[in-house]
Structures are given as C-alpha cells and as structure tokens.
Coordinates of C-alpha atoms in Angstrom, one line a residue:
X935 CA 2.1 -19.3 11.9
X936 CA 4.0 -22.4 13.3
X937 CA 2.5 -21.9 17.0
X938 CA 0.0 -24.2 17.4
X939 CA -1.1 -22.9 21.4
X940 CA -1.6 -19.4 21.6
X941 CA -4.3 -18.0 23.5
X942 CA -4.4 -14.7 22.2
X943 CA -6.5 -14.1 19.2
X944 CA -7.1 -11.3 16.4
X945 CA -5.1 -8.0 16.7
X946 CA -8.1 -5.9 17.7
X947 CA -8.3 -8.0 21.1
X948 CA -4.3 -8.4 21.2
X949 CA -3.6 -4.5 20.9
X950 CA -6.0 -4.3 23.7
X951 CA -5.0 -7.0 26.2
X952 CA -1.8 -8.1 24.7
X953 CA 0.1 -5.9 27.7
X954 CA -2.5 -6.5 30.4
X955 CA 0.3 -7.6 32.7
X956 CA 2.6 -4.1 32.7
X957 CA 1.2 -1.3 34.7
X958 CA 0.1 0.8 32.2
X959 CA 2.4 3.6 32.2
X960 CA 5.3 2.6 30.2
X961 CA 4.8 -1.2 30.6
X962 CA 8.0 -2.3 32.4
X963 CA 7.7 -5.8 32.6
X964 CA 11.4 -6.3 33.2
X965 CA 11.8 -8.8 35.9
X966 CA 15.7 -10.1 36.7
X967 CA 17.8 -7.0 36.2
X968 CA 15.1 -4.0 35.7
X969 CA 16.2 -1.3 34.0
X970 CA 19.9 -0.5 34.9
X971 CA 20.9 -4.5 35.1
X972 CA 23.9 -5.6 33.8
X973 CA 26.4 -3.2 31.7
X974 CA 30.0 -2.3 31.9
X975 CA 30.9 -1.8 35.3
X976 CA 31.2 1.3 36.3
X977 CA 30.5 3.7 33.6
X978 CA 27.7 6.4 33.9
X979 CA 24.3 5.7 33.5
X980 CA 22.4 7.4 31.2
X981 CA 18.6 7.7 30.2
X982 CA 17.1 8.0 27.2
X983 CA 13.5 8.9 25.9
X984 CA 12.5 7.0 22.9
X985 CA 9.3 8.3 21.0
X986 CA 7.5 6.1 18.4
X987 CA 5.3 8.6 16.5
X988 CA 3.0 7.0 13.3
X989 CA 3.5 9.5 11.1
X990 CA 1.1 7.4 8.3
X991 CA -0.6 10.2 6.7
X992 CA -4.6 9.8 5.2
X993 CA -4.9 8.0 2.0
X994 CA -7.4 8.5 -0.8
X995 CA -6.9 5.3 -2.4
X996 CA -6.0 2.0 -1.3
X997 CA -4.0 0.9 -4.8
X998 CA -3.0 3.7 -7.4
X999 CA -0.8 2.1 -10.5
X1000 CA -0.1 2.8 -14.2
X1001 CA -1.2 -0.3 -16.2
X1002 CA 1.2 -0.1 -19.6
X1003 CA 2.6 -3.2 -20.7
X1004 CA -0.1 -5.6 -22.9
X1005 CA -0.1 -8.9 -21.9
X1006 CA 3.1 -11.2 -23.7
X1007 CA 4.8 -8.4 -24.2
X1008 CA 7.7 -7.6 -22.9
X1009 CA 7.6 -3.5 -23.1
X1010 CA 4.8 -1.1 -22.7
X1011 CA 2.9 0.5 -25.7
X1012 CA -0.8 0.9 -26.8
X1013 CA -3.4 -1.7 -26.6
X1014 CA -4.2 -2.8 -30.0
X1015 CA -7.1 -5.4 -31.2
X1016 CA -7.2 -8.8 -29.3
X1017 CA -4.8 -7.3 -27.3
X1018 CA -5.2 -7.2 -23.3
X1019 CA -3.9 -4.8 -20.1
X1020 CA -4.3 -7.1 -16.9
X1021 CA -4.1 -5.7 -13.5
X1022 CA -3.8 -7.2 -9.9
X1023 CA -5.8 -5.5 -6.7
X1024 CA -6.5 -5.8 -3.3
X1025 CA -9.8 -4.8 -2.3
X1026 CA -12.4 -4.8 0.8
X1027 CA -15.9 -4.4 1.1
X1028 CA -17.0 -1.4 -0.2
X1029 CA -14.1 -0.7 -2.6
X1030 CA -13.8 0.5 -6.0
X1031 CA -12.1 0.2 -9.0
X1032 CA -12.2 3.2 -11.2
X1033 CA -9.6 3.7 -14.3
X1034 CA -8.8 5.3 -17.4
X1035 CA -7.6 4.6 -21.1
X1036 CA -7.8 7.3 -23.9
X1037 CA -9.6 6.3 -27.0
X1038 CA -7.1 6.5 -29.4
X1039 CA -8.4 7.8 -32.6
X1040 CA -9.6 10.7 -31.1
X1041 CA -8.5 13.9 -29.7
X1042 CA -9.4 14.4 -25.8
X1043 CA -11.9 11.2 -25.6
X1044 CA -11.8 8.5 -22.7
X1045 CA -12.7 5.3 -21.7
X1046 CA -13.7 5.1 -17.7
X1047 CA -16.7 4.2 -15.0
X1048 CA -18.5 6.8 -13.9
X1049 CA -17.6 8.6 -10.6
X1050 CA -18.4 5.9 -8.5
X1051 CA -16.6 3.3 -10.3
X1052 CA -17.0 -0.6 -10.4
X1053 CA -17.8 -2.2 -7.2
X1054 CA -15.8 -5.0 -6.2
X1055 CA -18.3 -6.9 -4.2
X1056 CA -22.0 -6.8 -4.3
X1057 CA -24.4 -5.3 -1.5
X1058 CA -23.7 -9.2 0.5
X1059 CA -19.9 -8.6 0.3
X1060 CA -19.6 -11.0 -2.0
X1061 CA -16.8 -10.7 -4.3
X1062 CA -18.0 -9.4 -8.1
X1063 CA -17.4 -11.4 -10.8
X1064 CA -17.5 -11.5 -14.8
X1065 CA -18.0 -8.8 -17.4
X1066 CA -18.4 -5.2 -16.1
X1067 CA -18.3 -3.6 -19.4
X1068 CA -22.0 -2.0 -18.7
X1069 CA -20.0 0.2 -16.4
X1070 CA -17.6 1.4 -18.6
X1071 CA -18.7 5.2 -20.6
X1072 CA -16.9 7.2 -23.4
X1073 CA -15.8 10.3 -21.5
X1074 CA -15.0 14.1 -22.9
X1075 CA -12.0 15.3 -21.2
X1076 CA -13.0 19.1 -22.6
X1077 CA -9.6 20.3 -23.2
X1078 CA -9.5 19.8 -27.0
X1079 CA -12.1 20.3 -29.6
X1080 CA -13.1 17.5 -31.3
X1081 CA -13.0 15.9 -34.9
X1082 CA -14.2 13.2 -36.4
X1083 CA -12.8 9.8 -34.8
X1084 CA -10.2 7.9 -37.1
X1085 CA -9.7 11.5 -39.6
X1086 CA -8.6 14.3 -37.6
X1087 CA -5.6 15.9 -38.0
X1088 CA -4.6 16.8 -34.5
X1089 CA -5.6 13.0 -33.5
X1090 CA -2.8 11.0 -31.8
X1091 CA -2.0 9.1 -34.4
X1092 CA -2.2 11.7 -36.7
X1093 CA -0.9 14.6 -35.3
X1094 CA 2.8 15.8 -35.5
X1095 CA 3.1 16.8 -31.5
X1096 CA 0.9 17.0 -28.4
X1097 CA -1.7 20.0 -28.1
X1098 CA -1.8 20.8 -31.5
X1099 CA -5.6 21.1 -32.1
X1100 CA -8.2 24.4 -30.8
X1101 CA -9.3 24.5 -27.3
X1102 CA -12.6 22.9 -26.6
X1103 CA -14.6 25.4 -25.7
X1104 CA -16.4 23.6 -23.3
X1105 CA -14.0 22.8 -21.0
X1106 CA -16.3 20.0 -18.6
X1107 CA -15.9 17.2 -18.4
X1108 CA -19.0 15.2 -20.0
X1109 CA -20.3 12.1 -21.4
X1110 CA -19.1 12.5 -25.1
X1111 CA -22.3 14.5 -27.3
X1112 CA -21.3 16.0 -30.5
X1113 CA -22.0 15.4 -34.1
X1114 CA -20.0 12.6 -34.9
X1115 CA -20.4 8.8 -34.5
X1116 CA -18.6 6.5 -32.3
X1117 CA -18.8 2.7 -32.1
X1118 CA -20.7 1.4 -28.9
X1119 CA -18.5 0.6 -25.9
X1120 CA -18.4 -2.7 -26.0
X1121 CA -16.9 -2.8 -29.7
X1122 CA -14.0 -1.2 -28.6
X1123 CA -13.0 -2.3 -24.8
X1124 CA -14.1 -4.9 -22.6
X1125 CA -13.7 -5.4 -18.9
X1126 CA -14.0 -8.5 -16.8
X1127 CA -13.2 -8.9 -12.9
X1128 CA -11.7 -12.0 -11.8
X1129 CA -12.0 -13.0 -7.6
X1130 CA -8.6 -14.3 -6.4
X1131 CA -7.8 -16.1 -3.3
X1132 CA -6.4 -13.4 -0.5
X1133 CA -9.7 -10.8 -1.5
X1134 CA -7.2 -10.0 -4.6
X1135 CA -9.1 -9.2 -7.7
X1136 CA -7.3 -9.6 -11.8
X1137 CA -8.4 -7.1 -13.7
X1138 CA -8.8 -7.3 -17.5
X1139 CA -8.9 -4.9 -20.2
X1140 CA -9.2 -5.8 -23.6
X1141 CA -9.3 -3.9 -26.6
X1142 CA -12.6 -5.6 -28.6
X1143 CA -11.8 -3.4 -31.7
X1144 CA -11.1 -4.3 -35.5
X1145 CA -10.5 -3.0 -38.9
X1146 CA -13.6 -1.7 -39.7
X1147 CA -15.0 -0.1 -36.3
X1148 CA -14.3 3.2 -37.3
X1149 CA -15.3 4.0 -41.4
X1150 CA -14.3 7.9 -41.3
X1151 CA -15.6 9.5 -44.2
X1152 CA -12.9 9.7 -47.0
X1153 CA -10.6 7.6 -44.5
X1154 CA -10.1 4.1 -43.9
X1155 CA -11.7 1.5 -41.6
X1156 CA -9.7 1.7 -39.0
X1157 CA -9.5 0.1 -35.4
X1158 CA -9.2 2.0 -32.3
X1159 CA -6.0 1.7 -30.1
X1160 CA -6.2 1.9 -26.4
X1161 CA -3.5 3.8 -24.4
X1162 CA -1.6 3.0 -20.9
X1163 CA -3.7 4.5 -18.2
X1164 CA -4.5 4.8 -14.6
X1165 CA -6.1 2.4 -12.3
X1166 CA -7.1 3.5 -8.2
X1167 CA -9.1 1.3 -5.5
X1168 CA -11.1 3.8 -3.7
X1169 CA -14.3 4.6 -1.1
X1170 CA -14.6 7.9 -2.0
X1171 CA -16.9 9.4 -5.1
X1172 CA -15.0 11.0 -8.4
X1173 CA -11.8 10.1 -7.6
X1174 CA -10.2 11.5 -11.0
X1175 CA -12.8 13.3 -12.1
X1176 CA -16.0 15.1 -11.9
X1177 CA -18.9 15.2 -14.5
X1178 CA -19.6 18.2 -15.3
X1179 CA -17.3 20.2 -13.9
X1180 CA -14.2 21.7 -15.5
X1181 CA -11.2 19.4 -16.8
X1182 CA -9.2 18.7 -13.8
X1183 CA -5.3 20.0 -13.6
X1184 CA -4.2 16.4 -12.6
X1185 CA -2.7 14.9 -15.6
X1186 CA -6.1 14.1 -17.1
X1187 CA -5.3 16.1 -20.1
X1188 CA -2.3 14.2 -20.6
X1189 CA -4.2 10.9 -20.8
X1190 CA -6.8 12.1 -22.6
X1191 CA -4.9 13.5 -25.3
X1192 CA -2.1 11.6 -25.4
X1193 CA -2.7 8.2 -23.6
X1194 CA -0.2 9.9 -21.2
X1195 CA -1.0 8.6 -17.5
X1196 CA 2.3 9.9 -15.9
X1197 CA 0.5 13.0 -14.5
X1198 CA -2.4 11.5 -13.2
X1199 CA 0.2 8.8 -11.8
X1200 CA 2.1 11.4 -9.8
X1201 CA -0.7 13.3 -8.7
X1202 CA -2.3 9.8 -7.4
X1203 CA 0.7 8.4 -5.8
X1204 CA 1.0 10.7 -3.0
X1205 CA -2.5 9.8 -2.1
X1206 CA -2.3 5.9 -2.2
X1207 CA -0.9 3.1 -0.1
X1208 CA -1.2 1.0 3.3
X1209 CA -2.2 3.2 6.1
X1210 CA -1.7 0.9 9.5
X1211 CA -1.9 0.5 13.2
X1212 CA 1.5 -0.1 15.0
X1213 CA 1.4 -3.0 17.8
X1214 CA 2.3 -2.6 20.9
X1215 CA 6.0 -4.2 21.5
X1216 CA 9.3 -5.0 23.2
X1217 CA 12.5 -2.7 23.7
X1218 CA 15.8 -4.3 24.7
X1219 CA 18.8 -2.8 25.9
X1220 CA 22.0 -4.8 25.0
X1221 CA 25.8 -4.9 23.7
X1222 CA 26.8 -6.0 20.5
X1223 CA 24.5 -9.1 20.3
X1224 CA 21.2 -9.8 18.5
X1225 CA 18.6 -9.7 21.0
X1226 CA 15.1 -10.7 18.6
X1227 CA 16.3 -12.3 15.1
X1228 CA 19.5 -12.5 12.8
X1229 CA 18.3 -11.7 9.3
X1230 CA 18.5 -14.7 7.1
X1231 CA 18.0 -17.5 10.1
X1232 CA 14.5 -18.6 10.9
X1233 CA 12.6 -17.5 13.6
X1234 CA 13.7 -18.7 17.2
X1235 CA 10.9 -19.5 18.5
X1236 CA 10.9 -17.2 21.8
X1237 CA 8.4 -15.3 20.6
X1238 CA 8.7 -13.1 17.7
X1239 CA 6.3 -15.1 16.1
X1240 CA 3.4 -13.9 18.3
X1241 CA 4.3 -10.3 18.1
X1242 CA 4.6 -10.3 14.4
X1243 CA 1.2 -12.4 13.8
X1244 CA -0.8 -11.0 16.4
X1245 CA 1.0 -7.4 17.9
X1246 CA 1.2 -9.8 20.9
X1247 CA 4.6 -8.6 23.1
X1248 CA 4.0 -10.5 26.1
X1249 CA 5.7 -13.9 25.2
X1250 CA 8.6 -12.2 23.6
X1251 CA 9.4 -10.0 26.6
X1252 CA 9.3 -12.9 28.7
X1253 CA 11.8 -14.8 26.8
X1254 CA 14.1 -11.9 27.1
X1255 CA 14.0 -11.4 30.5
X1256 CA 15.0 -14.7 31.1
X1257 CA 18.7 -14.2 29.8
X1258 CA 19.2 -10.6 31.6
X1259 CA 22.5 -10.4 32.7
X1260 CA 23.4 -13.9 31.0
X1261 CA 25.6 -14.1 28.0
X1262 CA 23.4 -12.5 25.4
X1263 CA 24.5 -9.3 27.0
X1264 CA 21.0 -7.6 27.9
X1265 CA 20.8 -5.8 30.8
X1266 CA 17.1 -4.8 30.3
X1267 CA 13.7 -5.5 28.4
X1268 CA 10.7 -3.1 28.4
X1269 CA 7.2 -3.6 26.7
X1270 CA 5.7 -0.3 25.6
X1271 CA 2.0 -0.3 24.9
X1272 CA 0.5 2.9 25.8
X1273 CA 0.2 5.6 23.5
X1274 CA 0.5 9.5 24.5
X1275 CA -2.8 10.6 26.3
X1276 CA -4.4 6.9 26.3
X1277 CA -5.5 5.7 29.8
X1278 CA -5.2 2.3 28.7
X1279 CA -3.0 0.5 26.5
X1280 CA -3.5 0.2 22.6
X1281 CA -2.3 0.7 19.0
X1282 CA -0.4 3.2 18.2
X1283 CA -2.9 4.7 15.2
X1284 CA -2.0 7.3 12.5
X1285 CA -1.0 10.7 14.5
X1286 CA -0.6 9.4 17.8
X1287 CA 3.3 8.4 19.8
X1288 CA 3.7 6.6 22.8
X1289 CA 7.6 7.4 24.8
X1290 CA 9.6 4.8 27.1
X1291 CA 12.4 5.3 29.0
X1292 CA 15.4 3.0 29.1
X1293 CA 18.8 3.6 30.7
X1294 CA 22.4 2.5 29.2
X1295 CA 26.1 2.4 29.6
X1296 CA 28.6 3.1 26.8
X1297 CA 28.6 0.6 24.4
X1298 CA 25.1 -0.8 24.7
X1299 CA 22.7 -0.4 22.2
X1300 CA 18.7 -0.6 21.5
X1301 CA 16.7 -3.3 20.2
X1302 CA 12.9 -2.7 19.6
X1303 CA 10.4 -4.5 17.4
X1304 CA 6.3 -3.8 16.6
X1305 CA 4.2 -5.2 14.0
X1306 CA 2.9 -3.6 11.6
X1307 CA -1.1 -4.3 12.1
X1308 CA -2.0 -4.5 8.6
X1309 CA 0.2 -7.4 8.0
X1310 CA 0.5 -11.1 8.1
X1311 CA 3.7 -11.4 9.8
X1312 CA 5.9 -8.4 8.9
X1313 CA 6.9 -5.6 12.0
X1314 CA 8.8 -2.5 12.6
X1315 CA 12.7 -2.9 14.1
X1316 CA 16.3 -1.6 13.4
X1317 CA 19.0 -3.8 12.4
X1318 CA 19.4 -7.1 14.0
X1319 CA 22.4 -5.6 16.2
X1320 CA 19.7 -2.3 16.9
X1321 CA 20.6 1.4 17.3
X1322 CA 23.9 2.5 18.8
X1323 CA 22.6 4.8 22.2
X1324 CA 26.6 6.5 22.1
X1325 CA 28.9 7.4 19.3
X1326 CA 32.0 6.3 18.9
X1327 CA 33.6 8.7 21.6
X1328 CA 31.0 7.6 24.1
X1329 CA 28.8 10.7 24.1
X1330 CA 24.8 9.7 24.0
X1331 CA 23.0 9.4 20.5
X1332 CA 20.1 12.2 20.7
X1333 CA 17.9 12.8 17.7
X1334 CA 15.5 11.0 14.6
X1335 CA 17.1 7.3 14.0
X1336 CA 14.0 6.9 11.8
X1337 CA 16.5 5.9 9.1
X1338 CA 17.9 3.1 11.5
X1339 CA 14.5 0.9 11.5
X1340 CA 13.3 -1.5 8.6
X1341 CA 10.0 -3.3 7.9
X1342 CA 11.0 -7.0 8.2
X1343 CA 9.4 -10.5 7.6
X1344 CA 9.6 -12.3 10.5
X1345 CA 9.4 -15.1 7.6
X1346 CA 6.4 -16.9 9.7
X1347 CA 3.5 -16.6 7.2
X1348 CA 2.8 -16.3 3.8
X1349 CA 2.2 -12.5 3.1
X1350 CA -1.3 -11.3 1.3
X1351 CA -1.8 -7.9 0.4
X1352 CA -1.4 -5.4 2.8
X1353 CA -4.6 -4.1 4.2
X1354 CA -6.9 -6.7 2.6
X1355 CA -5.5 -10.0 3.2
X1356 CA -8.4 -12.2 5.2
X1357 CA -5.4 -13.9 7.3
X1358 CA -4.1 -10.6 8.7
X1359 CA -4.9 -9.7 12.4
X1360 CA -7.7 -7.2 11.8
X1361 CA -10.2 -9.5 9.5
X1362 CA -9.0 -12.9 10.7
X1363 CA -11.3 -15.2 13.0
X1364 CA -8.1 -15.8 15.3
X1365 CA -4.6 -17.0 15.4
X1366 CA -2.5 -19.7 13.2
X1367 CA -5.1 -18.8 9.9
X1368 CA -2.8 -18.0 7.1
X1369 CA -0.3 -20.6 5.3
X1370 CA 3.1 -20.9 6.7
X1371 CA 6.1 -19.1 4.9
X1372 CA 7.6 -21.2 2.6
X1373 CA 10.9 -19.0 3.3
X1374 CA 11.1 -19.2 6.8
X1375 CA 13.6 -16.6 7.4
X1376 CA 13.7 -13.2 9.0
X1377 CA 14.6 -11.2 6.2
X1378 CA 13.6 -7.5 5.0
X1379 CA 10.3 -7.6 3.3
X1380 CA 10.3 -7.9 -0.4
X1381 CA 7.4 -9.9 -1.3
X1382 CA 6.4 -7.7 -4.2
X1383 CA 3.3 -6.0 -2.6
X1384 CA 3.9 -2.3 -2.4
X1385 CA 5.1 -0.7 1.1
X1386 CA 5.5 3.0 2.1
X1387 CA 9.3 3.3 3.6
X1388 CA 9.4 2.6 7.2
X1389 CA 10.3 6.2 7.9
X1390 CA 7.1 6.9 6.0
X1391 CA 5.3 5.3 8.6
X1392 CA 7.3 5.2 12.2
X1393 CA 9.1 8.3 13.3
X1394 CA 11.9 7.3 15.7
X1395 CA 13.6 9.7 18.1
X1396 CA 16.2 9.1 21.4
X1397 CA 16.2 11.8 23.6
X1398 CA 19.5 11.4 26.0
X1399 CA 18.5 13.0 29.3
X1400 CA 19.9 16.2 30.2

C-alpha cells in the first residue's frame, strides 16, 4: 500500500465506480490503437470471447482443520496432562468456533460446545477473550455402549482394534447419562481464546487431567488422554452434530471412538474455505512481453497496485494504453467490469460471468489481471507472459485456460487472513490501511493462509470466433 494519493476508497465503492469511465458494455477504454492496433502486419485478424465465470461454490464453514500435534512436539499424538493443542482462526462478527476431542478412557464419549458453539465476539462485536471452558460438555456419540471410564475393555487404550465393543442401543447423540461417574469438565480439558491483531483468534486446548481423575473400581487412578480432533468457524447451528438425533455418518464415530478426526476432516473440507468477489479488471493483448508484472521484481508502479488493493482497473488501463503500439508490443487494452445480465458495472460474485471481446494476430497473446476481493493485495492472472491466443501452427486457442491463471501477490501489502482481515477492501475505512509487504515482489501467493486453487474459483474460457 505504497500509494499515498488515491481517490478511490473500499472495494464496495471501487467495484461500483471503479469503471465509471467505460461505456458499460464491455468497458473498452482503449484509447491509441483500439482493439486491432498494432500486430504483425498483415496476418488475419481474429476475435476471441473470453468468459470469466466465479465458479466459488457456498461454504458452510469459514475455517475447517484437524488440530493433532501438542504443542513442542514435533509429531502428532494424544494430548496427555499439562499437555496443550493450540489452534489459529480467522473470524468475523457473528462467528463460531465449534470442535471436537474424544475423551480417551472411554468408548464413544466426547468433548465439544454445544450446537451453537463458542462465540468469538460478544453481542458489541467485541472480540471474546479468556477461559470458555463453561461452554465445553461431555458428549455421547451413541455408536458404542458404554463402560465404565478408565476399565473397559473395548476402551481405546484398552482395546485390541477399533469397534470391538456392543452397539449402543441408543444411537443419539446426547449429553453423556448413564450409571457411571465422570470427572467434571474442567478437570479434564480447558479452553481459552486469545484476540490477535488481524481479527485472528489462538485457540488453546489443554488437557487439565492427572493421575488420579479417574479411580475405576479394581483399576488404577488413571488420567484421561485427549485425542486429535476437528475444529470449524461457522454461522450456522450444529455444524457436526445434532443433539438428539441419530449419530451422524460423517466421521464422528471415528473420533469418538478412536480420536480418529480424518472422516469428519474429509467430510468438512469440501464445505470450508474463502468464498470471494472478483474485481473488475484490465485485459491486454500483446507479443511475447510482460504487459502487468514479472514475478519476482516489485511492483511498477503503473498501477497494479490499485487494482490489487482496491479492485480499482482504471489507473492500470491507463498506463497501458499509453505504450500501445510502442515497444512493449501491445496492440490493445480493455477494462471489463460488467457482469452477464448486470445493467451496471460490478463484481463478479459467486455464479455470475461477465465476456469481452478482443481481437489478435498470430503470435500475440492475452494478459488479464482481477483481484480477488477478499484479499489485501493478491488478484487473479495467467503467467506474467499471459495465455497464448494460437498454437504453435497459428490456428486460434478455443477452450477452458482455467489451468493458465494463478492467484498472485502483487507483493504490495502485508496479507491477513482471507475474508477476515480488517485491512482488506470489504471491512477497511479506505485505502493505504494495511502495513506494507515486507517482500515487495510480485510473486505467487504463499503466505501460509489457506487458498482454494484458482481454478476452484475463476473459470477461464476463449472462444475464437467462427
């Protein structure tokens, strides 16, 4: 965020206004050389249709990880006394955390919130903070019958393979009711939530048990191990489960019985992740140069900036135009900003395309960059020498070059979690917010936030004219 003079603000107003000087159609804003500028003398022109489809589909959950590995050590296993899981989210107002950890000296029992789950920020929006233990409650997964906690045979620890022990013949989930006693929550697990800078919350789970907690009859004290589990940031209610009604086929089983979380996991996964506007932005015809970045070098300065900060096209495309028909080899430059059906221009949201036109000779190829909207600085493009618009015998590229574009880091400001960050376009009070990137390159993102694969999220396809 190295501009210090932009007048365009947050990417709600910028989506909207951001192409205010293109008709509205297509948003040509070429200038010097329009559409058919430049090129390779007299070799055909041909057109092309290029359709940008966001092909992000709904998400459940916001974050959905396995938590394994205790704290100082270096490989995952059970959570054992004075022992603690930490994990790292990204939240908003109105999100949840809800998780689970199987008790371990038992044989389908639980440790979770209850379908809710834990609020992250209190009825103000202010982040929560400090012990949430309270919300924690020993759960029956009703898939195996019970016996006594610390002594039963068909008990993790005791048993000599999963599913060895009777059906539970009542197979709902419930708050754990039978004849045997179990230590109070809080003598076995404890919870805290930490506020970190960038609405990012740490997560702690420690396991509060000893030698002792458990006194089986005939067996010894023993303490009460905690296994991997599942964590998910959610809006919705009973995100893994639902009192009172029958054991889920989700994994749950798994974890309950065998502190297995790799079901629920791969159930959950599908169902998580960044769901994200695209911006409105700039397509370049060209030879074999790079139009809008070389990966590895910093930003120019002409304008990428803006588009990747803000989903602002407009100074970008009139840097291009500028060197049409120079020595950087672009014959034309397009800003596309209206999505299929819109009457005006705007984002291109989840399910929705928007199509340009551009025309090219033989050899010339296509350059096109948009930010992604949940981001601080990162946006949608191919290769820094784009898509090739003919093969190699000169005949016209036609079909999905989905696989051609990358999510990049246009290396201008420090990333925050995707979604949540406060200096990201949607929630920030306006431009030149977030801390600069102490990188300052263009490079493919890898700032060890999670990202669905570009194709995940931008559908690509050229359409020669026929």
């Amino acid at each position: 965020m190295k501009i210090r003079n932009r007048a365009l603000s947050a990417l709600p107003l910028v989506l909207t206004l951001a192409a205010a000087c293109s008709d509205g159609d297509g948003g040509d804003t070429t200038g010097a050389g329009g559409m058919g500028g430049g090129g390779a003398g007299g070799d055909a022109v041909t057109s092309f249709e290029v359709t940008l489809e966001n092909v992000t589909p709904a998400r459940e959950y916001r974050v959905a990880s396995v938590f394994n590995t205790p704290v100082g050590e270096s490989m995952p296993g059970p959570l054992f006394p004075e022992k603690s899981f930490e994990l790292r989210v990204g939240a908003l107002p109105g999100d949840r955390l809800s998780f689970t950890t199987m008790f371990g000296q038992s044989n389908d029992l639980f440790y979770a919130p209850d379908g809710a789950g834990i609020a992250l920020y209190d009825e103000k929006g202010a982040p929560v903070s400090g012990d949430v233990t309270d919300q924690v409650l020993l759960w029956d997964a009703g898939t195996e019958a019970n016996e006594e906690p610390g002594a039963g045979p068909n008990q993790a620890p005791r048993q000599s393979g999963p599913n060895t022990g009777a059906p539970d013949p009542d197979k709902t989930v419930r708050l754990v009711d039978d004849d045997y006693t179990y230590p109070p929550v809080e003598e076995v697990i404890q919870v805290t939530v930490t506020p970190e800078p960038g609405n990012e919350f740490t997560i702690r789970i420690t396991n509060m048990s000893k030698a002792g907690t458990l006194m089986p009859e005939g067996g010894e004290p023993a303490a009460v191990p905690l296994s991997p589990g599942l964590f998910v940031v959610h809006t919705m209610d009973n995100p893994l489960f639902t009192v009172g009604q029958a054991y889920p086929d989700n994994g749950l089983e798994a974890q309950a019985e065998d502190g297995n979380p790799t079901m629920l996991h791969e159930g959950a996964m599908p169902r998580a992740g960044l769901t994200s506007p695209v911006a409105p932005g700039v397509a370049v015809v060209h030879g074999s140069g790079a139009p809008l970045f070389m990966s590895g070098e910093a930003d120019r300065g002409k304008g990428l900036e803006m588009l990747a900060e803000d989903g602002n096209p407009t100074a970008l495309a009139a840097s291009l135009e500028d060197e049409v028909g120079g020595e950087s080899g672009i014959s034309s430059v397009l800003v596309y900003n209206t999505p299929v059906g819109a009457s005006m221009p705007g984002p291109l949201l989840p399910g929705a395309k928007l199509s340009f036109t551009v025309t090219a000779r033989p050899g010339e190829r296509l350059s096109f960059a948009s930010m992604l909207g949940q981001s601080n600085d990162l946006f949608f493009a191919p290769s820094a020498q784009g898509i090739a618009l003919f093969d190699a015998s000169g005949e016209p590229v036609s079909g999905d070059v989905s696989d051609e574009v990358t999510i990049w880091d246009a290396g201008t400001e420090a990333n925050q979690w995707p979604g949540v960050g406060p200096d990201q376009a949607p929630r920030q009070a306006g431009p030149q917010m977030g801390a600069d990137d102490p990188t300052d390159q263009v490079r493919p993102v890898d700032d060890g936030y999670a990202y669905p694969a570009s194709n995940q999220m931008l559908k690509v396809t050229i359409t020669p004219a026929r």
